[in-house]
PDB file of C-alpha atoms in Angstrom:
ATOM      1  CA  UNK R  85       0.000   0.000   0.000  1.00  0.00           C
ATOM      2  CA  UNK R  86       0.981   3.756  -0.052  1.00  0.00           C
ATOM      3  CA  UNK R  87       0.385   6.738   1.203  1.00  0.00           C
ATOM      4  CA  UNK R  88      -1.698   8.963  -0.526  1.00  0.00           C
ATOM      5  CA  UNK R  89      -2.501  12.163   1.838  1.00  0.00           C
ATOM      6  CA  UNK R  90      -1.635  13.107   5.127  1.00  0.00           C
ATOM      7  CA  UNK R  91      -2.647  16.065   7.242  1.00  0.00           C
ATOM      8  CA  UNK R  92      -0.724  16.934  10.450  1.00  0.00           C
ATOM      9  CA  UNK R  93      -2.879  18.307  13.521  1.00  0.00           C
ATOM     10  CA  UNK R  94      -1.202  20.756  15.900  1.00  0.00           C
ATOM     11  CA  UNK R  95       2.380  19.682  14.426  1.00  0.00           C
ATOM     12  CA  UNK R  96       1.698  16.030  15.181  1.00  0.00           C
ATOM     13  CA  UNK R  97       4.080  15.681  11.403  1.00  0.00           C
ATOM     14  CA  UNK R  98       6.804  18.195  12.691  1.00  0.00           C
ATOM     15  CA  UNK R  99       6.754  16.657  15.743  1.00  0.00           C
ATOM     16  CA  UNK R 100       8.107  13.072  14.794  1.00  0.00           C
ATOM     17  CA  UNK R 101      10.218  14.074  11.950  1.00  0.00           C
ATOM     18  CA  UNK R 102      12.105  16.247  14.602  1.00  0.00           C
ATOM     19  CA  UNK R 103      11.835  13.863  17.459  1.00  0.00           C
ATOM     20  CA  UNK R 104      11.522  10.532  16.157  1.00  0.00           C
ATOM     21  CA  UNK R 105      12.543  10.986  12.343  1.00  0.00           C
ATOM     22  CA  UNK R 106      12.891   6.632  12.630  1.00  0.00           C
ATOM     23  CA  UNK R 107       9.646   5.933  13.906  1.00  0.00           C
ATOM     24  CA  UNK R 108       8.213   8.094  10.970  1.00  0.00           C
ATOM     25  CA  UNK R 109      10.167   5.981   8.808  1.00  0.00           C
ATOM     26  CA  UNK R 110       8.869   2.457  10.214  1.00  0.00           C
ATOM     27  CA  UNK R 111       5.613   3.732   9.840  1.00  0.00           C
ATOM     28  CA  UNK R 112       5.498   4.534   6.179  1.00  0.00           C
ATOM     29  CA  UNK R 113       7.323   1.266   5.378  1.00  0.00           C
ATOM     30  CA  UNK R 114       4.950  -1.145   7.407  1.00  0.00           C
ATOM     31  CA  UNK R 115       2.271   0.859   4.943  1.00  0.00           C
ATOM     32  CA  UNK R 116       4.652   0.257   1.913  1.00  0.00           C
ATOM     33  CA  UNK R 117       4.940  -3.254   3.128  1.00  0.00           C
ATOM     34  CA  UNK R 118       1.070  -4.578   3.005  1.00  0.00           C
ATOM     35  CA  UNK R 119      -0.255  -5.797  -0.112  1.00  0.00           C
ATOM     36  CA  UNK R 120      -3.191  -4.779  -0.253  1.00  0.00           C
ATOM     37  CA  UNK R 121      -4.239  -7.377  -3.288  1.00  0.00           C
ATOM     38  CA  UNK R 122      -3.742 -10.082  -0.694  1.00  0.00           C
ATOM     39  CA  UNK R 123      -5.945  -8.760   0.928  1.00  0.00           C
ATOM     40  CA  UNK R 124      -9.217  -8.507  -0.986  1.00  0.00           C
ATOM     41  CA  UNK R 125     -10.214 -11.530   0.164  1.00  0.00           C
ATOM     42  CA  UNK R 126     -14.186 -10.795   0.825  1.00  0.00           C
ATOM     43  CA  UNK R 127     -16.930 -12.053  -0.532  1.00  0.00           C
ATOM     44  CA  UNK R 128     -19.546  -9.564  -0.474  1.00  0.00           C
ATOM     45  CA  UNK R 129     -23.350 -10.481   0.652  1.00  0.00           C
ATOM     46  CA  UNK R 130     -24.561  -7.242   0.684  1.00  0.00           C
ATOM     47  CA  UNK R 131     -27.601  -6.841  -1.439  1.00  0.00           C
ATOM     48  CA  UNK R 132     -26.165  -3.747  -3.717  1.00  0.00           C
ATOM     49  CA  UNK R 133     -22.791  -5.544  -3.973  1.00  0.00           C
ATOM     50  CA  UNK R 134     -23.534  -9.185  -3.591  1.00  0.00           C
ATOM     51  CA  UNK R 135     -20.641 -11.748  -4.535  1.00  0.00           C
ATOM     52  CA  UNK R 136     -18.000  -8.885  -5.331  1.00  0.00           C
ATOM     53  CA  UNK R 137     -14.732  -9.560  -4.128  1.00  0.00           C
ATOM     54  CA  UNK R 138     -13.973  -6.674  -1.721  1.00  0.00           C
ATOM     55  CA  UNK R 139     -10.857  -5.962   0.331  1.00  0.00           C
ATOM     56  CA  UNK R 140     -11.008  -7.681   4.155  1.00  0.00           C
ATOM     57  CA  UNK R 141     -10.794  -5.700   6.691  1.00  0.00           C
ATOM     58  CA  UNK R 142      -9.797  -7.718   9.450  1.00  0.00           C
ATOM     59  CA  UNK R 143      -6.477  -9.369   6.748  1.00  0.00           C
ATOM     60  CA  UNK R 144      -5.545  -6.050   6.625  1.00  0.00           C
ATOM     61  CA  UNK R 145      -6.070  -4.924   9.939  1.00  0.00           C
ATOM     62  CA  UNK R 146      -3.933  -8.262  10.595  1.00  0.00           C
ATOM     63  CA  UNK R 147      -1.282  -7.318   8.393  1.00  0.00           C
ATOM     64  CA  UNK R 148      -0.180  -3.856   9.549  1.00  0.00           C
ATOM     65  CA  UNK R 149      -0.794  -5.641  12.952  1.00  0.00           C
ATOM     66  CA  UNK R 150       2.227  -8.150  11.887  1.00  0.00           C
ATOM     67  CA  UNK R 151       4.668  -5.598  10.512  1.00  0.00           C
ATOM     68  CA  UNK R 152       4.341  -3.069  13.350  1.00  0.00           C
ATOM     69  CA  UNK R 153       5.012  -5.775  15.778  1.00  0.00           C
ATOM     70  CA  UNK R 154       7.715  -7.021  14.058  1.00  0.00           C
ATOM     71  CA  UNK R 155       9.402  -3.944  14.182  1.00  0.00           C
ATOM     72  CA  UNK R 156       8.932  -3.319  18.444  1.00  0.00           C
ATOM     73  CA  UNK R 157       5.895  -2.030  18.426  1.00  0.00           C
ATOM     74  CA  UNK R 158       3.377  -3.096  21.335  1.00  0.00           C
ATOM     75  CA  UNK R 159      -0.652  -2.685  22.115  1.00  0.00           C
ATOM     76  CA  UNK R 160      -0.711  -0.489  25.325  1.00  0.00           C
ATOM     77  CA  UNK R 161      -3.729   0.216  27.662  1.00  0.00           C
ATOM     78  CA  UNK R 162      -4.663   2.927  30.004  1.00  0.00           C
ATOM     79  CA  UNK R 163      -6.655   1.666  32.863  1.00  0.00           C
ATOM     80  CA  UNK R 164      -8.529   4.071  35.350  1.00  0.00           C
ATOM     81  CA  UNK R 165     -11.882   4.183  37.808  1.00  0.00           C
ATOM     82  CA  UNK R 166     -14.724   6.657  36.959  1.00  0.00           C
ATOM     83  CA  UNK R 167     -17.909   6.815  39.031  1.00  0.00           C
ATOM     84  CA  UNK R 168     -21.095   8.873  38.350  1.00  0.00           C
ATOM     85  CA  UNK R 169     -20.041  12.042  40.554  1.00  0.00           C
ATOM     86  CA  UNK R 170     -18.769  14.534  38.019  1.00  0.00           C
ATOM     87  CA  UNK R 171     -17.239  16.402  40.572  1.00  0.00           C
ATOM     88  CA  UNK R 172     -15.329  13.771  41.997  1.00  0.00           C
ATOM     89  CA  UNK R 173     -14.123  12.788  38.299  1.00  0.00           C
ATOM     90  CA  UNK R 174     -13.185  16.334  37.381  1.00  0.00           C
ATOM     91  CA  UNK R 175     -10.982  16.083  40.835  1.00  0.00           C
ATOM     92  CA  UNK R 176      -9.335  12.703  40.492  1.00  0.00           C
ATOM     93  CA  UNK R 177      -8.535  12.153  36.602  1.00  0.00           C
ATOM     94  CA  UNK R 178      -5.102  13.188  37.032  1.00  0.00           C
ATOM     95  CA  UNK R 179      -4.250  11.008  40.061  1.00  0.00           C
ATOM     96  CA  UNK R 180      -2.526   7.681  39.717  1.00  0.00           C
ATOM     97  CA  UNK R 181      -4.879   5.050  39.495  1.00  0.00           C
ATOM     98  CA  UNK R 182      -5.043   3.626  42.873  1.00  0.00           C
ATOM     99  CA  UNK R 183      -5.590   6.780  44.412  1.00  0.00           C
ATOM    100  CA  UNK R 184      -8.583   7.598  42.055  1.00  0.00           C
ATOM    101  CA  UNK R 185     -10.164   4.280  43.245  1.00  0.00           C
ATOM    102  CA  UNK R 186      -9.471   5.073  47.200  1.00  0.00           C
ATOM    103  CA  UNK R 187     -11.302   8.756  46.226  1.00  0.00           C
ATOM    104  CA  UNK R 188     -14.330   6.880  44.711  1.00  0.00           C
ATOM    105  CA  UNK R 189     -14.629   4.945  47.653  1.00  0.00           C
ATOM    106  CA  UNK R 190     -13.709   7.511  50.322  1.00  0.00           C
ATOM    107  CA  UNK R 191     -16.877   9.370  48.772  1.00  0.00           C
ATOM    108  CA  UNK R 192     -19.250   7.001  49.067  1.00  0.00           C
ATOM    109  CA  UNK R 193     -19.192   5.806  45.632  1.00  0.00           C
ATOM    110  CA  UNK R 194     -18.849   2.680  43.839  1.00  0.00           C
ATOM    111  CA  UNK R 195     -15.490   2.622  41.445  1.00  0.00           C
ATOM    112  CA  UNK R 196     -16.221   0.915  37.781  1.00  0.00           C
ATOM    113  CA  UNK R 197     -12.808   0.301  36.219  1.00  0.00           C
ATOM    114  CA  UNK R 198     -12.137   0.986  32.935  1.00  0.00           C
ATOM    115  CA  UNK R 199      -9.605   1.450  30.057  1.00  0.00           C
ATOM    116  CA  UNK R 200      -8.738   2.631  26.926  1.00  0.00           C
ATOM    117  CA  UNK R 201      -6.178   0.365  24.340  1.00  0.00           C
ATOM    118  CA  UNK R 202      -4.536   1.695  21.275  1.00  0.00           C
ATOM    119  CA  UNK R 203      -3.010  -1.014  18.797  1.00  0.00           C
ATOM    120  CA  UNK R 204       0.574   0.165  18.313  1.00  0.00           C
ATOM    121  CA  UNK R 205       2.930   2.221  20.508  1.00  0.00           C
ATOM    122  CA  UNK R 206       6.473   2.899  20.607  1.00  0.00           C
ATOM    123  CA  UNK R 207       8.505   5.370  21.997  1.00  0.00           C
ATOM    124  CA  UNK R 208       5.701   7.986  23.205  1.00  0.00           C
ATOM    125  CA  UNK R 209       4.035   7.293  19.571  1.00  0.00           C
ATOM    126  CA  UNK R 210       0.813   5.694  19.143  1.00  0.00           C
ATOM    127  CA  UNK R 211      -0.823   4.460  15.842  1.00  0.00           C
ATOM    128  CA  UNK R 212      -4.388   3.382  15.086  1.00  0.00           C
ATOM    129  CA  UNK R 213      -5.215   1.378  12.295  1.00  0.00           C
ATOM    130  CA  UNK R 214      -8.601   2.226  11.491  1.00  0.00           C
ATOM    131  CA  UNK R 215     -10.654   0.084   8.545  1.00  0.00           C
ATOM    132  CA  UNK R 216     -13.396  -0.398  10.720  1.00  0.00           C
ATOM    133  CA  UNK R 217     -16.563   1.023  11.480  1.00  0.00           C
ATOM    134  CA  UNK R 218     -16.802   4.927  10.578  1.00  0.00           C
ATOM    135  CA  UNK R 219     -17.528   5.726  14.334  1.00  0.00           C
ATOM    136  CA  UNK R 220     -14.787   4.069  15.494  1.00  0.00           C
ATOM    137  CA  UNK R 221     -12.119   6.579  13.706  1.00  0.00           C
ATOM    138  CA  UNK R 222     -14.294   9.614  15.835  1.00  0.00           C
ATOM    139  CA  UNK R 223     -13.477   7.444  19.444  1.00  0.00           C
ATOM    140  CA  UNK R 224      -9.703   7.151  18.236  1.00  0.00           C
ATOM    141  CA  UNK R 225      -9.377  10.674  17.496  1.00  0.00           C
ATOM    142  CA  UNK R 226     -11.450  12.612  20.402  1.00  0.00           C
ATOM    143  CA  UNK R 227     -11.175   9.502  23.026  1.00  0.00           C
ATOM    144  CA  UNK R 228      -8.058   7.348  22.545  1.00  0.00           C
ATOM    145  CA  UNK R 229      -5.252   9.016  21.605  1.00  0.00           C
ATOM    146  CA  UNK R 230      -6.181  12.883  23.503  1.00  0.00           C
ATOM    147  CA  UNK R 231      -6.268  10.157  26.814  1.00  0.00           C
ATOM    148  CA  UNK R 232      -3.248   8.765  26.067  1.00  0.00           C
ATOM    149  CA  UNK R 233      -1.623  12.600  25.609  1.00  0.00           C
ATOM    150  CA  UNK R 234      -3.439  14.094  28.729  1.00  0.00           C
ATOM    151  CA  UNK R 235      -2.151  10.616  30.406  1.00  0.00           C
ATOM    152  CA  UNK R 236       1.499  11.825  29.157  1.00  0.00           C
ATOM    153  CA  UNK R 237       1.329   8.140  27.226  1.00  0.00           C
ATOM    154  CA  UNK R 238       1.864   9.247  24.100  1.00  0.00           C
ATOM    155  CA  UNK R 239       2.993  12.928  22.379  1.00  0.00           C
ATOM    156  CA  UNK R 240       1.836  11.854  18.956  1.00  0.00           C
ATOM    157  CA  UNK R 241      -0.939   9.720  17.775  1.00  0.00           C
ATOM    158  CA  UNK R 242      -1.130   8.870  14.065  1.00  0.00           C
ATOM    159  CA  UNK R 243      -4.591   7.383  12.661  1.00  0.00           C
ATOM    160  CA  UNK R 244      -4.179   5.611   9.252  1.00  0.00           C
ATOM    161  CA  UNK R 245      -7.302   5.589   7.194  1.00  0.00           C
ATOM    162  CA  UNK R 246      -8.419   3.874   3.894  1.00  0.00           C
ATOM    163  CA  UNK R 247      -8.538   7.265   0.834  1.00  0.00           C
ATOM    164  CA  UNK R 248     -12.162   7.189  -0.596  1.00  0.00           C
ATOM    165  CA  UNK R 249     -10.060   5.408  -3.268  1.00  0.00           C
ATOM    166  CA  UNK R 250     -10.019   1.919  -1.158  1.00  0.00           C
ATOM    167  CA  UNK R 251     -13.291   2.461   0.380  1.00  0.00           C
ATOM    168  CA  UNK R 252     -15.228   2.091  -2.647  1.00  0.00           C
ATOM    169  CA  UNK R 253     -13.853  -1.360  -2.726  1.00  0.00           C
ATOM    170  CA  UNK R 254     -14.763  -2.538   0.851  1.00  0.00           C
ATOM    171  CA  UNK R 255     -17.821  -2.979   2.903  1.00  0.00           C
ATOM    172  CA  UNK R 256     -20.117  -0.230   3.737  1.00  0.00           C
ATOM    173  CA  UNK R 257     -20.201   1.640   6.727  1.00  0.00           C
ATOM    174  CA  UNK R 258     -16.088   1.694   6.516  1.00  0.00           C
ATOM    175  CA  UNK R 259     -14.316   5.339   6.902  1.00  0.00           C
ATOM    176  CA  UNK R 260     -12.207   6.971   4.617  1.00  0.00           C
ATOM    177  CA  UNK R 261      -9.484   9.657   4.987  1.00  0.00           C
ATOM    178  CA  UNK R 262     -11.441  12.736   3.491  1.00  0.00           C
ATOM    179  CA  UNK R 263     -14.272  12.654   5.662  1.00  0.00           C
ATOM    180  CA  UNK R 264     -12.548  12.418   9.045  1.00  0.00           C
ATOM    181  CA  UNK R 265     -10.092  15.203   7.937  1.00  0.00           C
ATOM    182  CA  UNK R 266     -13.353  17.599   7.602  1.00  0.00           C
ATOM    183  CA  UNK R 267     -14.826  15.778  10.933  1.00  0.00           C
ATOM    184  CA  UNK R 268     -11.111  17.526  12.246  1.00  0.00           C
ATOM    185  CA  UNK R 269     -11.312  20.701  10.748  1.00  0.00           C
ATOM    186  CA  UNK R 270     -14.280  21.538  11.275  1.00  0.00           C
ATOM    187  CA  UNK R 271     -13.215  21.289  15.317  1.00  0.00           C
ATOM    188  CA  UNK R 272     -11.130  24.363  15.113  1.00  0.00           C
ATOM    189  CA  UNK R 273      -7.597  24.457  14.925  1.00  0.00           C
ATOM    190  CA  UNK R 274      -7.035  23.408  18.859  1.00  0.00           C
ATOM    191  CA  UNK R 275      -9.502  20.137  18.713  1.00  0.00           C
ATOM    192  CA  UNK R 276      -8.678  18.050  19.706  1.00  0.00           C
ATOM    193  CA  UNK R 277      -6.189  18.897  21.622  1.00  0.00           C
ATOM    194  CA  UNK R 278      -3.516  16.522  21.134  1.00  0.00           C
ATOM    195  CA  UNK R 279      -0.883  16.217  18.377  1.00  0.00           C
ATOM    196  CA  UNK R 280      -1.900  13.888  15.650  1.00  0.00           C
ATOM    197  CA  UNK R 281      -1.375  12.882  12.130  1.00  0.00           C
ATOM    198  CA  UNK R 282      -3.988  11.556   9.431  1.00  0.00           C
ATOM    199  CA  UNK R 283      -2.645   8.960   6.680  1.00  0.00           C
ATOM    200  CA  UNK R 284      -4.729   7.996   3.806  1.00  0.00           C
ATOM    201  CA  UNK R 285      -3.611   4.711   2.809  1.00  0.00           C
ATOM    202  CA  UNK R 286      -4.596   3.335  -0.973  1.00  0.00           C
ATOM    203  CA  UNK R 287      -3.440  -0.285  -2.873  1.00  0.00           C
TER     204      UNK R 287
END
């Protein structure tokens, strides 16, 4: 596969060329690596597409999952306790996550732990691979990697998307690159707030 367009949010672009220049370059060659061919494995039954061979998701999604892991990269989670006091959230979000449970319980409350995961990080770098569900790329964006940053995880997350190109050629309901750069921009320049880069990935 290559890369066809890529938009950098708040620097998230300058930022790893300057800081991790190598990472930047493992991540465009596990994209140059895939073959996306291989991949269009599926069968479709959908009723305006039935029995056209699309491209698979999930062999994609597994091989960027190989070549990133080949090269050191790891699937990270951030685990924390929320409650239904807003208050009390607003007040512990910050604090390690032992203490936030102690909090929850010191106020009465009952602690629900959760997490979030991101597939790929390396060196304060995180990378989604999103050929999913459209809603899914929203939840990486304005959920997973700005808790990762306020969490001081990550600096930079990078989301790689299918162009419009590739999504013509897979199931419906997938996301493509030039939608979720508007869902971005239309923000404002400052949301969300944490670094990030958009690929647009095409056979």
């Amino acid at each position: 596969m290559r890369i066809a367009a890529k938009y950098s949010h708040l620097n998230g672009l300058e930022y790893m060329l300057v800081h991790h220049n190598d990472l930047w370059d493992e991540v465009q060659d596990v994209v140059a690596r895939v073959d996306a061919e291989a991949c269009k494995t599926k069968v479709s039954k959908e009723k305006t597409m039935r029995g056209r061979l699309l491209y698979s998701p999930k062999d994609m999604n597994r091989a960027y999952s190989t070549y990133f892991k080949r090269l050191g990269w790891t699937e990270r989670r951030n685990t924390f306790w929320v409650t239904d006091d807003e208050k009390l959230l607003r007040g512990i979000y910050n604090q390690p996550e032992p203490a936030q449970k102690e909090a929850i319980y010191a106020a009465g409350k009952v602690p629900i732990m959760s997490y979030n995961q991101t597939d790929f990080v390396k060196n304060r770098i995180a990378v989604e691979v999103q050929f999913g569900k459209y809603a899914f790329v929203a939840h990486d964006l304005f959920v997973k990697h700005l808790s990762f940053f306020v969490a001081d995880i990550i600096d930079v997350g990078v989301e790689i998307l299918p162009m419009k190109q590739l999504e013509r050629d897979m199931s419906s309901g997938v996301p493509y690159y030039e939608r979720d750069l508007l869902n971005v921009l239309r923000q404002g320049r400052g949301v969300p707030a944490v670094p990030l880069i958009l690929l647009g990935v095409v056979p």
